[in-house]
Coordinates of C-alpha atoms in Angstrom, one line a residue:
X1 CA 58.9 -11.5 -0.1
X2 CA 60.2 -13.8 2.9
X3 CA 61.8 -16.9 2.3
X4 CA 62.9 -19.3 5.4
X5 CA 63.9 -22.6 6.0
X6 CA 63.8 -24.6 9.1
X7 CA 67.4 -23.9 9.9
X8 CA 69.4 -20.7 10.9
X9 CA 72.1 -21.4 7.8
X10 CA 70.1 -21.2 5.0
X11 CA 67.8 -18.0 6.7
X12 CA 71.0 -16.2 6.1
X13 CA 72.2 -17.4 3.0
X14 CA 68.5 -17.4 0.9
X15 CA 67.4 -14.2 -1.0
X16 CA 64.2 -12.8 0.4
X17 CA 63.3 -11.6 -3.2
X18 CA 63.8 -12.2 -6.8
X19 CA 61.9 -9.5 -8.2
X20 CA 64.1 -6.0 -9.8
X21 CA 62.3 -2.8 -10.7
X22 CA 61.4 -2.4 -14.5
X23 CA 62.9 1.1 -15.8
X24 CA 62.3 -0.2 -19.6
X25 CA 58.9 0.7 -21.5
X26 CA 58.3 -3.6 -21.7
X27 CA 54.5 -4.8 -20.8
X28 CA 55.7 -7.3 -18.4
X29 CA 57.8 -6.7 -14.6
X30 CA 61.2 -8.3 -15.0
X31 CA 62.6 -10.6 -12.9
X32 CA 66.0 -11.5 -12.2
X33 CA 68.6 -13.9 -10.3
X34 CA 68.4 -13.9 -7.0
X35 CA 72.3 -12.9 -6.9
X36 CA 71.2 -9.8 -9.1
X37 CA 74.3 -7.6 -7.7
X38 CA 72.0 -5.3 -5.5
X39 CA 71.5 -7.3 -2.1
X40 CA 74.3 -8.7 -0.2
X41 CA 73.2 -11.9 0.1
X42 CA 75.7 -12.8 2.7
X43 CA 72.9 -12.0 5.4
X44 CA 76.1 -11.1 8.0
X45 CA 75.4 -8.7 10.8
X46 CA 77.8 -6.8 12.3
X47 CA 76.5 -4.8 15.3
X48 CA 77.5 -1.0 15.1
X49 CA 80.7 -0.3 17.5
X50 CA 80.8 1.1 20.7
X51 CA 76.8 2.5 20.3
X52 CA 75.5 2.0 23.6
X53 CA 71.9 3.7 24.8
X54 CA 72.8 3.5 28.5
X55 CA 69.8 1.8 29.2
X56 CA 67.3 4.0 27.8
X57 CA 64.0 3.2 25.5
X58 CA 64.0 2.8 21.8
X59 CA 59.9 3.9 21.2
X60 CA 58.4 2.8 18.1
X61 CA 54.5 4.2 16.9
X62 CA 52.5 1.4 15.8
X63 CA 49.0 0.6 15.0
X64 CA 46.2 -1.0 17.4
X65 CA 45.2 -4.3 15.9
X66 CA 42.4 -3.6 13.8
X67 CA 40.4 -7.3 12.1
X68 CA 43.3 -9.3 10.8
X69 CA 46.1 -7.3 11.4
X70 CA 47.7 -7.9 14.9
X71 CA 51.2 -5.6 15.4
X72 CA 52.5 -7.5 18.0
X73 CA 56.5 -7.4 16.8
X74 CA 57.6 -5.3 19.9
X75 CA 54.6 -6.0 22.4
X76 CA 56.0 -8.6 24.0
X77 CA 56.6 -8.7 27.4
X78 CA 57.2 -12.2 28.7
X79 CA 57.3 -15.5 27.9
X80 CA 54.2 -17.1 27.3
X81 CA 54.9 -20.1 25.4
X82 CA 53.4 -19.2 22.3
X83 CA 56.4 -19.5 19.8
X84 CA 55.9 -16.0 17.8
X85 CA 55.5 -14.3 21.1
X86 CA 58.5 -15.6 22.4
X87 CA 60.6 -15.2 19.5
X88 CA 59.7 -11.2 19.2
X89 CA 60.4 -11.2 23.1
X90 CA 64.1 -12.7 22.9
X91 CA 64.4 -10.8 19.5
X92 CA 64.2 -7.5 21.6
X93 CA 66.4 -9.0 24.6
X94 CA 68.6 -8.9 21.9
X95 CA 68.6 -5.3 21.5
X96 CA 69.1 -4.8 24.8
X97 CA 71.9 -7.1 25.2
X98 CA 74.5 -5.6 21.5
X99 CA 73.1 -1.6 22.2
X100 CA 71.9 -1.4 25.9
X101 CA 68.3 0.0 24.4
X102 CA 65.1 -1.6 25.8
X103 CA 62.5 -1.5 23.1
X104 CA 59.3 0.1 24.0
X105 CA 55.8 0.0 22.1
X106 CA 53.5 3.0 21.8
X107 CA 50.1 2.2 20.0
X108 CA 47.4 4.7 18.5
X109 CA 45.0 3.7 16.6
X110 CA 45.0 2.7 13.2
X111 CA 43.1 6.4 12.0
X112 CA 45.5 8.2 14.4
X113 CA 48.8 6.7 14.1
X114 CA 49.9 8.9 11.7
X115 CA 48.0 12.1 12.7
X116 CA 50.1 11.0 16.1
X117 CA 53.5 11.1 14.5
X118 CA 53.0 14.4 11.8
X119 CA 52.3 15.8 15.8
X120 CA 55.1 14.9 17.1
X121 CA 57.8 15.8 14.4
X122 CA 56.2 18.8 13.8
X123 CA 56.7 19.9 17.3
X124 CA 60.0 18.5 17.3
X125 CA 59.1 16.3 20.5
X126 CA 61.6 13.5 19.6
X127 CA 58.5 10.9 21.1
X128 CA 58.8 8.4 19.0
X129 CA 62.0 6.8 17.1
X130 CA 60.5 5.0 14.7
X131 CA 57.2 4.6 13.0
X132 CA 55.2 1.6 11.8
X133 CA 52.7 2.6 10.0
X134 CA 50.5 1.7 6.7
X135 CA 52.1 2.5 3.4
X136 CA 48.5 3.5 1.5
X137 CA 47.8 7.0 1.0
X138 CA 45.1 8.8 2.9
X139 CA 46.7 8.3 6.3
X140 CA 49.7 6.4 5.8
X141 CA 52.9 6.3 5.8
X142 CA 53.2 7.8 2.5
X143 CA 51.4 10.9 3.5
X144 CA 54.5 11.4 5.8
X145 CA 56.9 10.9 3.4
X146 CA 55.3 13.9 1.0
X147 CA 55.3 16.4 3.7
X148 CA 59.1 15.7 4.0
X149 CA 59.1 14.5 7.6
X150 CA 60.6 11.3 7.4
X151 CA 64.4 10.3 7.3
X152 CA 65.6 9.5 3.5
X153 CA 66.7 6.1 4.0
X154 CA 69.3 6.5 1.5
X155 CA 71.4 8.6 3.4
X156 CA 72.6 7.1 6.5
X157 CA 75.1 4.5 7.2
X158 CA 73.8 2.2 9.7
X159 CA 71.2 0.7 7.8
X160 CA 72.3 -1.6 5.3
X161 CA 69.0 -1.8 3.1
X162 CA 71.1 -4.6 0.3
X163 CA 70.8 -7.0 3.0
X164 CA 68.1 -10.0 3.2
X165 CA 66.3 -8.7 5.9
X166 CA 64.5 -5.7 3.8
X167 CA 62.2 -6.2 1.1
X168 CA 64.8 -5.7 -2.0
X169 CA 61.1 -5.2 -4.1
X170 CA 60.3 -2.7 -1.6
X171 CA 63.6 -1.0 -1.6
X172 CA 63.4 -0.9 -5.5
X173 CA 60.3 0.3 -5.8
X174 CA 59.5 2.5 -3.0
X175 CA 61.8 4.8 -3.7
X176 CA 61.5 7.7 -5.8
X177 CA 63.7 10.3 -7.1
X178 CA 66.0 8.1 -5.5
X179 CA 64.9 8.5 -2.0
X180 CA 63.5 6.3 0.2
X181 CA 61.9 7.0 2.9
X182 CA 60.2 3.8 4.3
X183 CA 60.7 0.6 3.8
X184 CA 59.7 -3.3 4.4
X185 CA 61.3 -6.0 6.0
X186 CA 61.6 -9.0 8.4
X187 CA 61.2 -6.1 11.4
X188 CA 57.3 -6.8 11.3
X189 CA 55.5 -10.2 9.9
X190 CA 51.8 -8.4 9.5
X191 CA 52.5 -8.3 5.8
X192 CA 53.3 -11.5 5.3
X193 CA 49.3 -12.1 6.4
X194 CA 48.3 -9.8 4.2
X195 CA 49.2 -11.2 1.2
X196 CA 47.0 -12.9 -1.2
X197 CA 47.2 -16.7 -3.2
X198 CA 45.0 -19.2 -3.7
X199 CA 43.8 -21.8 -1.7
X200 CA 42.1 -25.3 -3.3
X201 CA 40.4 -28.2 -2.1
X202 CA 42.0 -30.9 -2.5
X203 CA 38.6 -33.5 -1.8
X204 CA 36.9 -31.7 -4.6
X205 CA 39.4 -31.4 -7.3
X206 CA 40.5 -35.4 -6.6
X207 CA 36.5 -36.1 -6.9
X208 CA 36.2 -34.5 -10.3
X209 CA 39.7 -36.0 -11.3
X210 CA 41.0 -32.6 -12.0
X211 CA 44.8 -32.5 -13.1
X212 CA 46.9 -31.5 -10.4
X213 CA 47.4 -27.7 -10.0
X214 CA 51.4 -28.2 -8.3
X215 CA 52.3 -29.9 -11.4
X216 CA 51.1 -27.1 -13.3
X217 CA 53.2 -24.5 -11.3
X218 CA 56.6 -26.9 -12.0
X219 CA 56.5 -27.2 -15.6
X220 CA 55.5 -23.5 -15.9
X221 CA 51.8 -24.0 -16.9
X222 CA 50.1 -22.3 -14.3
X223 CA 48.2 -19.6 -16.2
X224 CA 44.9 -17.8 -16.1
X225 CA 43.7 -20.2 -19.4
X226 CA 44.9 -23.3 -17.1
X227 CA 43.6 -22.1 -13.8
X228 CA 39.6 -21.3 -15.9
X229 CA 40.0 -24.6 -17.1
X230 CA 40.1 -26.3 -13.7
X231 CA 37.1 -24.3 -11.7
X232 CA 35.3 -23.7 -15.4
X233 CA 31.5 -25.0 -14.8
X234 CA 32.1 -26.0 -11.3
X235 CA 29.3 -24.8 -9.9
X236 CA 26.1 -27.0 -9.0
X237 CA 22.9 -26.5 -6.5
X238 CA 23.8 -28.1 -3.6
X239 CA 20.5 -27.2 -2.1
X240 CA 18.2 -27.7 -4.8
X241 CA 16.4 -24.5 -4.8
X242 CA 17.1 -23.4 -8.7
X243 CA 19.0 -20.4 -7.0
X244 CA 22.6 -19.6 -7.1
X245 CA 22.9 -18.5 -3.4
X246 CA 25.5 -19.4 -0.5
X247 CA 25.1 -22.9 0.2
X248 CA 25.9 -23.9 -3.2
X249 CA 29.6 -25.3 -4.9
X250 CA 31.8 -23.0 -7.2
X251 CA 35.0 -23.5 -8.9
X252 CA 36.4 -20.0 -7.5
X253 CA 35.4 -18.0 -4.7
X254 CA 36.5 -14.4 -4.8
X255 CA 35.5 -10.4 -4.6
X256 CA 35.5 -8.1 -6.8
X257 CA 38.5 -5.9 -5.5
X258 CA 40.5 -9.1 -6.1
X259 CA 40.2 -8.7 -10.1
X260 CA 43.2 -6.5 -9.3
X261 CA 45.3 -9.2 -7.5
X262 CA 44.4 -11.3 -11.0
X263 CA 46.1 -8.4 -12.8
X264 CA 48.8 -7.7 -10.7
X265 CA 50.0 -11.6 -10.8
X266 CA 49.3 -11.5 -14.4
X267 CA 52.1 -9.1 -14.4
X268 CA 50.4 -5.6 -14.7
X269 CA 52.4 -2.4 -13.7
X270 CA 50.2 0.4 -12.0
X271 CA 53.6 2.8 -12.9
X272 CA 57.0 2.2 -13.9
X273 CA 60.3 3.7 -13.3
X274 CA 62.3 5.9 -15.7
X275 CA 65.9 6.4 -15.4
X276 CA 65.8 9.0 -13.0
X277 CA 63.9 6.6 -10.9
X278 CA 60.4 9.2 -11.0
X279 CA 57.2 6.7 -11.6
X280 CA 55.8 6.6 -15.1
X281 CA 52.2 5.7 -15.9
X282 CA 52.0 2.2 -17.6
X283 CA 48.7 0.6 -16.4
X284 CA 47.0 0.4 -20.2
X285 CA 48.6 -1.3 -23.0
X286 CA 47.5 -3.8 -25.6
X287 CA 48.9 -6.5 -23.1
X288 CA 46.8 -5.7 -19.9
X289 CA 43.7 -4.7 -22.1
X290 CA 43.6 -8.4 -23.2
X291 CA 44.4 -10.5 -19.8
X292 CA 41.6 -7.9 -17.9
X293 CA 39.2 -8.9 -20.6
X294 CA 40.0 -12.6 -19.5
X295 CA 40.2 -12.0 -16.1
X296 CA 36.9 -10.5 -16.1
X297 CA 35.1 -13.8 -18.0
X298 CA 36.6 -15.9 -15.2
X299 CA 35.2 -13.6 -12.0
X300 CA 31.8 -12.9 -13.7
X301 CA 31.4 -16.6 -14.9
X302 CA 28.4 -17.8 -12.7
X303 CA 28.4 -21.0 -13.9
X304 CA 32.5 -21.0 -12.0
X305 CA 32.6 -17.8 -9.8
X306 CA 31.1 -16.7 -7.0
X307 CA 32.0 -13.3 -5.7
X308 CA 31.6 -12.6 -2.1
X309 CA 29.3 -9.0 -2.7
X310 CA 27.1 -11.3 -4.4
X311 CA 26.3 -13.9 -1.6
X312 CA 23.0 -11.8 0.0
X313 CA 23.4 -13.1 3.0
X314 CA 20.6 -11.6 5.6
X315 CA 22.0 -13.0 8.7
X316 CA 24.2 -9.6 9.5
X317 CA 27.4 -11.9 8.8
X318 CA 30.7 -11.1 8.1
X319 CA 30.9 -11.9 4.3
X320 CA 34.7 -12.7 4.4
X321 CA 34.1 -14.8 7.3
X322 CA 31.7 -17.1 5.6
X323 CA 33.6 -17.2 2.5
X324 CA 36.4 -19.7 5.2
X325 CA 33.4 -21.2 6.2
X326 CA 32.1 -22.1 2.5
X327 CA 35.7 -23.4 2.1
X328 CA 35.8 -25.1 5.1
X329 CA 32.4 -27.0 4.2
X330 CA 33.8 -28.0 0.8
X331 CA 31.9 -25.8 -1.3
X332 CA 34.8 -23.6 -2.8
X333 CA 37.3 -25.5 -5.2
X334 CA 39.4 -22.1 -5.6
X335 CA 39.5 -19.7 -3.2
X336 CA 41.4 -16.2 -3.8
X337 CA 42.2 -14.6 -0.4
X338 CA 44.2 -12.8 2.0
X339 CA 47.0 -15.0 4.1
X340 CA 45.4 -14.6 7.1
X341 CA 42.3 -16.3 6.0
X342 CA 44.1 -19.5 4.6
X343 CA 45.2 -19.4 8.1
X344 CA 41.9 -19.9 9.5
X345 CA 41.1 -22.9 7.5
X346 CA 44.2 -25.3 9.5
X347 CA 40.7 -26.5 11.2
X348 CA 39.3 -27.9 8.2
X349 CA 39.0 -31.2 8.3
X350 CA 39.1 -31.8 3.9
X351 CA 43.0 -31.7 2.5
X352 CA 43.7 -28.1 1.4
X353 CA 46.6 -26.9 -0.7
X354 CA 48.3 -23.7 -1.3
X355 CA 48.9 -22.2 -4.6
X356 CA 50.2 -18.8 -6.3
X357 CA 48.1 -16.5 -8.4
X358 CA 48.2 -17.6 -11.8
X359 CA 50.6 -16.1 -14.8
X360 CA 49.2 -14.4 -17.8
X361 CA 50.6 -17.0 -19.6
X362 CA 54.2 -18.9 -20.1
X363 CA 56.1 -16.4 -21.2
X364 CA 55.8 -14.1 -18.0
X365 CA 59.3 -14.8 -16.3
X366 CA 58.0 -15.0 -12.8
X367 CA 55.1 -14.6 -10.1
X368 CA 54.1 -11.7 -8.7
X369 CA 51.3 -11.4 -5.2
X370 CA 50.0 -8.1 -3.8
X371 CA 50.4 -7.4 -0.6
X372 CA 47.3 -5.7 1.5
X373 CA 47.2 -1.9 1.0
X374 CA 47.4 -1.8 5.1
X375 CA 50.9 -3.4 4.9
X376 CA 52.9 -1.5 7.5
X377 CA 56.6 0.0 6.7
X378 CA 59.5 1.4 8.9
X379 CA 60.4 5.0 8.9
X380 CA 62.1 7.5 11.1
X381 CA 60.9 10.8 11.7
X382 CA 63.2 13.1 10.0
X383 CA 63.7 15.3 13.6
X384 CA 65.8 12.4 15.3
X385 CA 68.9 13.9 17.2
X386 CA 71.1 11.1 15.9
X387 CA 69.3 9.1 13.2
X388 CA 72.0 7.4 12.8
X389 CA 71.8 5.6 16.2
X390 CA 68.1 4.8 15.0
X391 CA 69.0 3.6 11.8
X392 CA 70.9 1.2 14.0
X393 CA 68.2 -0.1 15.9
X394 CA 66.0 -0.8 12.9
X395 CA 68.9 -2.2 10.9
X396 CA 68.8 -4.7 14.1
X397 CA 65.5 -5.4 14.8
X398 CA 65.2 -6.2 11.1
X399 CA 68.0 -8.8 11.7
X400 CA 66.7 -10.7 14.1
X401 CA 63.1 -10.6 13.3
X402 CA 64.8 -12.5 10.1
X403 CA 66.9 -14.8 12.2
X404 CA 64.6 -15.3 15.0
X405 CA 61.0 -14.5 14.7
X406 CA 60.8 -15.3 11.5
X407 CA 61.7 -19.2 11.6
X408 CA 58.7 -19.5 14.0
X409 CA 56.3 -17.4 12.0
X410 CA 56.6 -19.3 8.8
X411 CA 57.6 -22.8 9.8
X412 CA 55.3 -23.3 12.8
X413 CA 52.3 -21.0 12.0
X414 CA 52.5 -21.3 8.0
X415 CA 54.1 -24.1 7.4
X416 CA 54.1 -26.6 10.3
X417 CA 50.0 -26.2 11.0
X418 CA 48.8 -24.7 7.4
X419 CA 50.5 -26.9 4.7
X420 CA 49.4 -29.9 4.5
X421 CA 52.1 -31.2 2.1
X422 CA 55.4 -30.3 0.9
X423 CA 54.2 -29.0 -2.2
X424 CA 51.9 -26.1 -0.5
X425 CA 55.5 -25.4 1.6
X426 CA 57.3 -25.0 -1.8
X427 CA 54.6 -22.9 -3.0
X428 CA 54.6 -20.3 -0.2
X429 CA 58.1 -19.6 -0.9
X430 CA 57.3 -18.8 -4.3
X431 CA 54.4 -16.5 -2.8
X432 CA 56.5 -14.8 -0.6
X433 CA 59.2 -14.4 -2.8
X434 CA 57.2 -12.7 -5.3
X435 CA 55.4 -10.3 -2.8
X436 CA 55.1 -7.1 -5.3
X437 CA 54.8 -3.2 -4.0
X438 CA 53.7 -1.0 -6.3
X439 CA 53.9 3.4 -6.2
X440 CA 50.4 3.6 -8.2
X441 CA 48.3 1.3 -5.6
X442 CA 50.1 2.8 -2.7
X443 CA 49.0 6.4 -3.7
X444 CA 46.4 5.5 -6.2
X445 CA 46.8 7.3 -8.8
X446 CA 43.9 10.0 -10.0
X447 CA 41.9 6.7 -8.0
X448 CA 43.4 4.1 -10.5
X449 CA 43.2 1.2 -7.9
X450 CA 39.4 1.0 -8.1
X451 CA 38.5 1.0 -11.7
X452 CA 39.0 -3.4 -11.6
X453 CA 36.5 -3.5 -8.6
X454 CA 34.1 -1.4 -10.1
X455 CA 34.1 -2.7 -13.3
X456 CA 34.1 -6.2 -11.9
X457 CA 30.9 -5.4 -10.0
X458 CA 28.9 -4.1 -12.9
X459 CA 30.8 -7.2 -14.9
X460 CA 31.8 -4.2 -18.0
X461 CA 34.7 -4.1 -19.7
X462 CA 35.3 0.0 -20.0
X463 CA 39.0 -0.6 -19.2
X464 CA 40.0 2.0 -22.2
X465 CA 37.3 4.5 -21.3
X466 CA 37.8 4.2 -17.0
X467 CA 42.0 4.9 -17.9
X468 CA 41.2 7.6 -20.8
X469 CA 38.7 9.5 -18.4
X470 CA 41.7 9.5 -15.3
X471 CA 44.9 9.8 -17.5
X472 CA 45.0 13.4 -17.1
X473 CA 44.1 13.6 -13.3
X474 CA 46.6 10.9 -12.5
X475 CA 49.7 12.0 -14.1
X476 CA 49.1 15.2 -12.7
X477 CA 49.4 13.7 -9.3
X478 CA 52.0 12.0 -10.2
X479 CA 53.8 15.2 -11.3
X480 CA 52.9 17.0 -8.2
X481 CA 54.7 14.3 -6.1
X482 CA 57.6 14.0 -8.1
X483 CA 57.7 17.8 -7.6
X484 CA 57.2 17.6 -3.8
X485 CA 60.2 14.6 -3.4
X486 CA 62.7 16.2 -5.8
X487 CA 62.3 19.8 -3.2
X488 CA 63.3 17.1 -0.2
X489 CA 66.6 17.4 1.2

């Protein structure tokens, strides 16, 4: 989703995205130019005129930190030397300096936040200016959007959602019925650490001579039959004791919700959009049937795979948390994770790279990488006085997150101390470039999002029968939210 480079120039002159919405009835996402004709690329900022706050505070609802992610885009306070910290810090001086607005934090927690804000804009308290909140349904954001108390983003002037500091993916395809009512962007980094790639060893795959992945990715070879081929039969008994367990070595460490993140970068759609921008159904099809069938050999594979539900470990311990320790010991060739946990191996002391998920195969036109399901998004509550003055301050913040926070997020704490070579850097900006949102895994669809897990865990293919027995129950959700959006004003 976020590109950067190292210099101020070329963060306002690349495209954050290269992904468009699909509105056609094709198997695949489509993918375009980067100059596509729907995001001014020109990455210019003009600071609205004479809007001054008179010193008064801009409050924005977020999230307590909660495991890996840590909202801390308006919590600073000072300078502490910690170059993130500092960035979001002078990024909010900013605000004060063009509007005259001093940004202020509120957190709940993350099973309140929204319960907070539906309390607020119901009594028409005016609290809060903005909310950051999780997009997922059940609690998030989304929830919000349904009951019609958010802002449409669509519909106000000061917030210029073509530029490169939103998400054009998430503009795209967050709308519906041609409203929008929260969005993603460069105003918050937490979901750039929640998105998923693959991390490899480098020690291991040079041991067993192994061809090198990055060349795969230039010449357009990195698919799911290239990827089995290089962790197939990894596996040996490190410990001797006949028993595949968690001190042995495996071509691909992953989990069994992750089958979906296989699927996804193989190019599956969870919905569609028709013309009239509504969401359409279009997770089964001959296509998808086929790659989960192959993605399913490759994560149930013991003789390659192991998954972390599987590791029976009796020590109480965190089983994400040993699955960066297994890599970190050089017992994972592959490992399919979240960002934040490549993070965590920049102390390992074997050569790691950085890779995105695989394609289907060569003819998919480009990548495509899942973002966490607690990915937060910016709304304003649809009671605002003057949410055009708030519209403002968003359409800022998100500016100079892109221009100053986010040079120091993915240079210094993805680039400069993760990547250990030029090719991982080149393949994060393909990751984040490709960062996909889907409607169907947001809302989850008559519970859609969990047939891959489940049937991953009891390693059964039932893909027809798990969509045929939920068909009915989600496109009747999906009707009864199309329904509830197209009576918004």
């Amino acid at each position: 989703m976020k590109k950067i480079s190292t210099t101020l120039i070329l963060v306002l002159l690349i495209l954050s995205l290269t992904l468009s919405t699909a509105c056609s009835d094709s198997d695949t996402k489509t993918t375009s130019d980067t100059d596509n004709g729907t995001e001014d690329n020109s990455g210019e900022f003009t600071p609205v005129n004479g809007l001054d706050f008179g010193g008064k505070d801009f409050t924005i609802l977020v999230p307590a930190d909660n495991g890996w992610s840590q909202y801390d885009d308006f919590s600073a306070t000072e300078v502490t030397g910690e170059a993130v910290n500092d960035a979001n810090l002078k990024k909010m001086q900013k605000l004060e300096e063009i509007y005259n607005v001093k940004i202020v934090n509120k957190v709940a927690s993350q099973s309140s936040v929204v319960e907070e804000a539906r309390s607020d804009i119901q009594a028409n308290l005016n609290t809060y200016d903005a909310i950051l909140a999780e997009m997922c349904e059940n609690g998030g954001i989304s929830t919000l959007a349904e009951e019609g108390l958010l802002q449409d983003l669509k519909t106000l002037d000061n917030i210029d959602l073509s530029k490169p500091w939103y998400s054009q993916n998430a503009v795209n395809n967050l709308s519906m019925s041609n409203k929008l009512f929260y969005v993603m962007g460069d105003i918050s980094t937490v979901d750039n650490d929640g998105i998923s790639a693959l991390s490899f060893n480098k020690k291991l795959l040079n041991d067993a001579q192994l061809d090198n992945p990055y060349t795969l990715v230039k010449e357009n070879k990195w698919t799911l039959d290239n990827f089995y081929s290089l962790c197939k039969d990894f596996y040996m008994d490190l410990n001797g004791n006949g028993d595949i367990d968690a001190e042995d070595r495996f071509g691909l460490l992953t989990d069994n919700e992750n089958t979906l993140y296989f699927m996804i970068g193989g190019g599956m759609q969870i919905v569609n959009k028709d013309a009239d921008d509504k969401p359409v159904l279009s997770v089964y099809n001959d296509r998808n049937a086929t790659m989960f069938s192959k993605v399913l050999n490759i994560v149930t594979d013991n003789n390659t795979t192991q998954r972390l539900e599987n590791l029976n470990l009796t020590d109480g311990s965190d089983i994400y948390q040993y699955g960066s320790t297994m890599f970190m010991n050089d017992q994972i060739l592959f490992r399919l994770t979240a960002m934040y946990r490549i993070i965590e191996c920049r102390k390992m002391d074997s050569d790691f790279g950085i890779l995105p998920l695989p394609k289907y195969d060569e003819n998919q036109e480009g990548y495509y990488h899942l973002l966490s399901y607690a990915s937060p998004a910016i709304a304003i509550p649809v009671t605002a006085p003057d949410p055009e003055k708030n519209a403002a301050v968003i359409d800022a913040l998100s500016y100079y997150g892109r221009s100053i926070v986010l040079p120091e997020y993915y240079d210094r704490v993805l680039q400069g101390q993760v990547s250990r070579d030029e090719e991982s850097q080149d393949m994060l900006d393909i990751i984040f470039d490709s960062a996909y949102f889907d409607l169907g895994i947001i809302h989850n669809f008559g519970g859609i999002r969990g047939i891959f897990g489940a049937m991953t865990a009891t390693g059964s293919d039932t893909f027809a029968s798990e969509y045929a027995a939920l068909e009915t129950v989600a496109n009747k959700s999906i009707n009864r939210i199309i329904k509830q959006y197209d009576k918004l004003d």
